Amino acid sequence: MATRSEIINYVITEFRKSINEFYKDSEESIKNTIDTNDTKLYENNTEDEITNITIASDSIDILTNNIKTLEKALDMENTNVEVRGGSVGDTGQMFLIFGTNFPPIKYEGKQVVGVASDAPIYKSLLGKKDGDEVKIGTTVSNLKLLK
């Protein structure tokens, strides 16, 4: 069975890979744009390129903030007693990391989902204990808080 720190470290690693891929892709894109002899093509693509880089940069900032939040969560203690920020829960179908928000990623065949502290689901699960029955959407399951 996966541990809380294994799941959090996996998510951090995946986010870092995404950031590194962005920088690599950006570097290659800029190099290709500079290498081209067709200045008309360059002029036409500049606005699109700036827009794409801006959007990607915002995504990188979000990933970086999530990494910082997850790193802080690693240092928290007693997160397996009841649901709170830094807790990782296993519903049987998915892993939930409480106190951060990110799109689902796969780990050991299950979705790992970040649950923001201002999300209604977070508020409804806050304080639930290990083994408590929880309802997520239409699914009811017992929540296993990971150590």
PDB file of C-alpha atoms in Angstrom:
ATOM      1  CA  MET A   1       0.000   0.000   0.000  1.00  0.00           C
ATOM      2  CA  ALA A   2       1.217   3.477  -0.874  1.00  0.00           C
ATOM      3  CA  THR A   3       2.214   5.891   1.864  1.00  0.00           C
ATOM      4  CA  ARG A   4       1.308   9.543   2.176  1.00  0.00           C
ATOM      5  CA  SER A   5       4.884  10.698   1.537  1.00  0.00           C
ATOM      6  CA  GLU A   6       5.259   8.407  -1.508  1.00  0.00           C
ATOM      7  CA  ILE A   7       2.164   9.902  -3.125  1.00  0.00           C
ATOM      8  CA  ILE A   8       3.099  13.502  -2.318  1.00  0.00           C
ATOM      9  CA  ASN A   9       6.672  12.979  -3.562  1.00  0.00           C
ATOM     10  CA  TYR A  10       5.349  11.385  -6.757  1.00  0.00           C
ATOM     11  CA  VAL A  11       3.120  14.409  -7.435  1.00  0.00           C
ATOM     12  CA  ILE A  12       6.009  16.808  -6.732  1.00  0.00           C
ATOM     13  CA  THR A  13       8.228  14.840  -9.150  1.00  0.00           C
ATOM     14  CA  GLU A  14       5.551  14.914 -11.866  1.00  0.00           C
ATOM     15  CA  PHE A  15       5.101  18.681 -11.447  1.00  0.00           C
ATOM     16  CA  ARG A  16       8.862  19.227 -11.680  1.00  0.00           C
ATOM     17  CA  LYS A  17       8.957  17.135 -14.869  1.00  0.00           C
ATOM     18  CA  SER A  18       6.201  19.322 -16.340  1.00  0.00           C
ATOM     19  CA  ILE A  19       8.119  22.477 -15.462  1.00  0.00           C
ATOM     20  CA  ASN A  20      11.343  21.106 -16.983  1.00  0.00           C
ATOM     21  CA  GLU A  21       9.495  20.063 -20.155  1.00  0.00           C
ATOM     22  CA  PHE A  22       8.024  23.561 -20.461  1.00  0.00           C
ATOM     23  CA  TYR A  23      11.456  25.177 -20.249  1.00  0.00           C
ATOM     24  CA  LYS A  24      12.919  22.686 -22.717  1.00  0.00           C
ATOM     25  CA  ASP A  25      10.039  23.226 -25.179  1.00  0.00           C
ATOM     26  CA  SER A  26      10.277  27.013 -24.799  1.00  0.00           C
ATOM     27  CA  GLU A  27      14.002  26.961 -25.428  1.00  0.00           C
ATOM     28  CA  GLU A  28      13.556  24.826 -28.555  1.00  0.00           C
ATOM     29  CA  SER A  29      10.722  27.039 -29.807  1.00  0.00           C
ATOM     30  CA  ILE A  30      12.780  30.191 -29.374  1.00  0.00           C
ATOM     31  CA  LYS A  31      15.800  28.556 -31.023  1.00  0.00           C
ATOM     32  CA  ASN A  32      13.673  27.447 -33.996  1.00  0.00           C
ATOM     33  CA  THR A  33      12.159  30.916 -34.339  1.00  0.00           C
ATOM     34  CA  ILE A  34      15.586  32.559 -34.288  1.00  0.00           C
ATOM     35  CA  ASP A  35      17.031  30.042 -36.756  1.00  0.00           C
ATOM     36  CA  THR A  36      14.348  30.661 -39.359  1.00  0.00           C
ATOM     37  CA  ASN A  37      15.235  32.882 -42.305  1.00  0.00           C
ATOM     38  CA  ASP A  38      11.606  33.769 -42.976  1.00  0.00           C
ATOM     39  CA  THR A  39      11.129  37.034 -41.069  1.00  0.00           C
ATOM     40  CA  LYS A  40       7.503  37.286 -42.242  1.00  0.00           C
ATOM     41  CA  LEU A  41       6.766  33.944 -40.580  1.00  0.00           C
ATOM     42  CA  TYR A  42       8.544  35.181 -37.449  1.00  0.00           C
ATOM     43  CA  GLU A  43       6.486  38.392 -37.360  1.00  0.00           C
ATOM     44  CA  ASN A  44       3.212  36.505 -37.796  1.00  0.00           C
ATOM     45  CA  ASN A  45       4.026  34.027 -35.040  1.00  0.00           C
ATOM     46  CA  THR A  46       5.388  36.479 -32.482  1.00  0.00           C
ATOM     47  CA  GLU A  47       2.009  37.421 -31.011  1.00  0.00           C
ATOM     48  CA  ASP A  48       0.896  33.783 -30.807  1.00  0.00           C
ATOM     49  CA  GLU A  49       4.220  32.778 -29.296  1.00  0.00           C
ATOM     50  CA  ILE A  50       3.989  35.499 -26.624  1.00  0.00           C
ATOM     51  CA  THR A  51       0.434  34.425 -25.777  1.00  0.00           C
ATOM     52  CA  ASN A  52       1.472  30.774 -25.503  1.00  0.00           C
ATOM     53  CA  ILE A  53       4.471  31.603 -23.328  1.00  0.00           C
ATOM     54  CA  THR A  54       2.323  33.809 -21.053  1.00  0.00           C
ATOM     55  CA  ILE A  55      -0.283  31.066 -20.574  1.00  0.00           C
ATOM     56  CA  ALA A  56       2.404  28.457 -19.954  1.00  0.00           C
ATOM     57  CA  SER A  57       4.215  30.776 -17.541  1.00  0.00           C
ATOM     58  CA  ASP A  58       1.022  31.173 -15.502  1.00  0.00           C
ATOM     59  CA  SER A  59       0.700  27.380 -15.417  1.00  0.00           C
ATOM     60  CA  ILE A  60       4.308  27.091 -14.245  1.00  0.00           C
ATOM     61  CA  ASP A  61       3.579  29.537 -11.414  1.00  0.00           C
ATOM     62  CA  ILE A  62       0.611  27.422 -10.334  1.00  0.00           C
ATOM     63  CA  LEU A  63       2.693  24.227 -10.437  1.00  0.00           C
ATOM     64  CA  THR A  64       5.478  25.912  -8.464  1.00  0.00           C
ATOM     65  CA  ASN A  65       3.017  27.060  -5.798  1.00  0.00           C
ATOM     66  CA  ASN A  66       1.575  23.540  -5.611  1.00  0.00           C
ATOM     67  CA  ILE A  67       5.073  22.116  -5.145  1.00  0.00           C
ATOM     68  CA  LYS A  68       5.688  24.510  -2.240  1.00  0.00           C
ATOM     69  CA  THR A  69       2.357  23.564  -0.643  1.00  0.00           C
ATOM     70  CA  LEU A  70       3.092  19.852  -1.052  1.00  0.00           C
ATOM     71  CA  GLU A  71       6.606  20.230   0.374  1.00  0.00           C
ATOM     72  CA  LYS A  72       5.117  21.921   3.458  1.00  0.00           C
ATOM     73  CA  ALA A  73       2.574  19.090   3.710  1.00  0.00           C
ATOM     74  CA  LEU A  74       5.420  16.559   3.890  1.00  0.00           C
ATOM     75  CA  ASP A  75       6.580  18.151   7.158  1.00  0.00           C
ATOM     76  CA  MET A  76       3.142  18.024   8.812  1.00  0.00           C
ATOM     77  CA  GLU A  77       2.493  15.460  11.511  1.00  0.00           C
ATOM     78  CA  ASN A  78      -0.627  13.542  12.548  1.00  0.00           C
ATOM     79  CA  THR A  79      -2.316  14.071   9.185  1.00  0.00           C
ATOM     80  CA  ASN A  80      -3.647  10.514   9.372  1.00  0.00           C
ATOM     81  CA  VAL A  81      -5.842  11.172  12.445  1.00  0.00           C
ATOM     82  CA  GLU A  82      -8.457  13.341  10.737  1.00  0.00           C
ATOM     83  CA  VAL A  83      -8.849  15.169   7.436  1.00  0.00           C
ATOM     84  CA  ARG A  84      -7.022  18.506   7.362  1.00  0.00           C
ATOM     85  CA  GLY A  85      -4.592  20.334   5.119  1.00  0.00           C
ATOM     86  CA  GLY A  86      -1.740  17.984   4.266  1.00  0.00           C
ATOM     87  CA  SER A  87      -3.789  14.812   4.741  1.00  0.00           C
ATOM     88  CA  VAL A  88      -3.858  12.183   2.013  1.00  0.00           C
ATOM     89  CA  GLY A  89      -6.946  10.015   1.826  1.00  0.00           C
ATOM     90  CA  ASP A  90      -7.615   6.837  -0.129  1.00  0.00           C
ATOM     91  CA  THR A  91     -11.228   6.244  -1.134  1.00  0.00           C
ATOM     92  CA  GLY A  92     -10.463   2.992  -2.912  1.00  0.00           C
ATOM     93  CA  GLN A  93     -11.013   4.676  -6.285  1.00  0.00           C
ATOM     94  CA  MET A  94      -8.723   7.680  -5.834  1.00  0.00           C
ATOM     95  CA  PHE A  95      -6.220   9.425  -3.610  1.00  0.00           C
ATOM     96  CA  LEU A  96      -7.155  12.879  -2.292  1.00  0.00           C
ATOM     97  CA  ILE A  97      -4.515  15.378  -1.191  1.00  0.00           C
ATOM     98  CA  PHE A  98      -6.189  17.976   1.002  1.00  0.00           C
ATOM     99  CA  GLY A  99      -5.188  21.636   0.974  1.00  0.00           C
ATOM    100  CA  THR A 100      -3.987  21.989  -2.611  1.00  0.00           C
ATOM    101  CA  ASN A 101      -5.645  22.028  -6.010  1.00  0.00           C
ATOM    102  CA  PHE A 102      -4.394  20.418  -9.203  1.00  0.00           C
ATOM    103  CA  PRO A 103      -5.791  18.382 -12.083  1.00  0.00           C
ATOM    104  CA  PRO A 104      -5.910  14.615 -11.568  1.00  0.00           C
ATOM    105  CA  ILE A 105      -2.803  12.576 -12.282  1.00  0.00           C
ATOM    106  CA  LYS A 106      -2.368   8.789 -12.179  1.00  0.00           C
ATOM    107  CA  TYR A 107      -0.495   6.929  -9.468  1.00  0.00           C
ATOM    108  CA  GLU A 108      -0.568   3.126  -9.200  1.00  0.00           C
ATOM    109  CA  GLY A 109      -3.689   2.980 -11.376  1.00  0.00           C
ATOM    110  CA  LYS A 110      -5.652   5.508  -9.310  1.00  0.00           C
ATOM    111  CA  GLN A 111      -6.339   9.186  -9.805  1.00  0.00           C
ATOM    112  CA  VAL A 112      -4.569  11.557  -7.408  1.00  0.00           C
ATOM    113  CA  VAL A 113      -6.655  14.687  -6.942  1.00  0.00           C
ATOM    114  CA  GLY A 114      -5.819  17.899  -5.127  1.00  0.00           C
ATOM    115  CA  VAL A 115      -8.666  19.228  -2.981  1.00  0.00           C
ATOM    116  CA  ALA A 116      -8.453  22.988  -2.384  1.00  0.00           C
ATOM    117  CA  SER A 117      -9.248  24.225   1.112  1.00  0.00           C
ATOM    118  CA  ASP A 118     -12.022  26.451  -0.274  1.00  0.00           C
ATOM    119  CA  ALA A 119     -13.711  23.603  -2.179  1.00  0.00           C
ATOM    120  CA  PRO A 120     -17.107  22.428  -0.881  1.00  0.00           C
ATOM    121  CA  ILE A 121     -15.859  18.810  -0.762  1.00  0.00           C
ATOM    122  CA  TYR A 122     -12.968  19.869   1.491  1.00  0.00           C
ATOM    123  CA  LYS A 123     -15.356  21.538   3.907  1.00  0.00           C
ATOM    124  CA  SER A 124     -17.638  18.499   3.946  1.00  0.00           C
ATOM    125  CA  LEU A 125     -14.736  16.107   4.663  1.00  0.00           C
ATOM    126  CA  LEU A 126     -12.791  18.329   7.084  1.00  0.00           C
ATOM    127  CA  GLY A 127     -12.455  16.561  10.421  1.00  0.00           C
ATOM    128  CA  LYS A 128     -13.486  13.126   9.107  1.00  0.00           C
ATOM    129  CA  LYS A 129     -11.542  10.360  10.799  1.00  0.00           C
ATOM    130  CA  ASP A 130      -9.711   7.369   9.367  1.00  0.00           C
ATOM    131  CA  GLY A 131     -12.285   4.744   8.405  1.00  0.00           C
ATOM    132  CA  ASP A 132     -15.248   7.147   8.320  1.00  0.00           C
ATOM    133  CA  GLU A 133     -17.792   6.696   5.566  1.00  0.00           C
ATOM    134  CA  VAL A 134     -17.645   9.548   3.042  1.00  0.00           C
ATOM    135  CA  LYS A 135     -19.717  10.486   0.032  1.00  0.00           C
ATOM    136  CA  ILE A 136     -17.914  11.909  -2.988  1.00  0.00           C
ATOM    137  CA  GLY A 137     -20.319  12.618  -5.811  1.00  0.00           C
ATOM    138  CA  THR A 138     -22.581   9.594  -5.926  1.00  0.00           C
ATOM    139  CA  THR A 139     -19.985   7.215  -4.506  1.00  0.00           C
ATOM    140  CA  VAL A 140     -19.943   6.247  -0.837  1.00  0.00           C
ATOM    141  CA  SER A 141     -16.765   4.676   0.545  1.00  0.00           C
ATOM    142  CA  ASN A 142     -14.677   4.383   3.680  1.00  0.00           C
ATOM    143  CA  LEU A 143     -11.860   6.912   3.827  1.00  0.00           C
ATOM    144  CA  LYS A 144      -8.411   5.569   4.650  1.00  0.00           C
ATOM    145  CA  LEU A 145      -6.083   8.329   5.840  1.00  0.00           C
ATOM    146  CA  LEU A 146      -2.530   7.426   4.857  1.00  0.00           C
ATOM    147  CA  LYS A 147       0.496   7.573   7.155  1.00  0.00           C
TER     148      LYS A 147
END
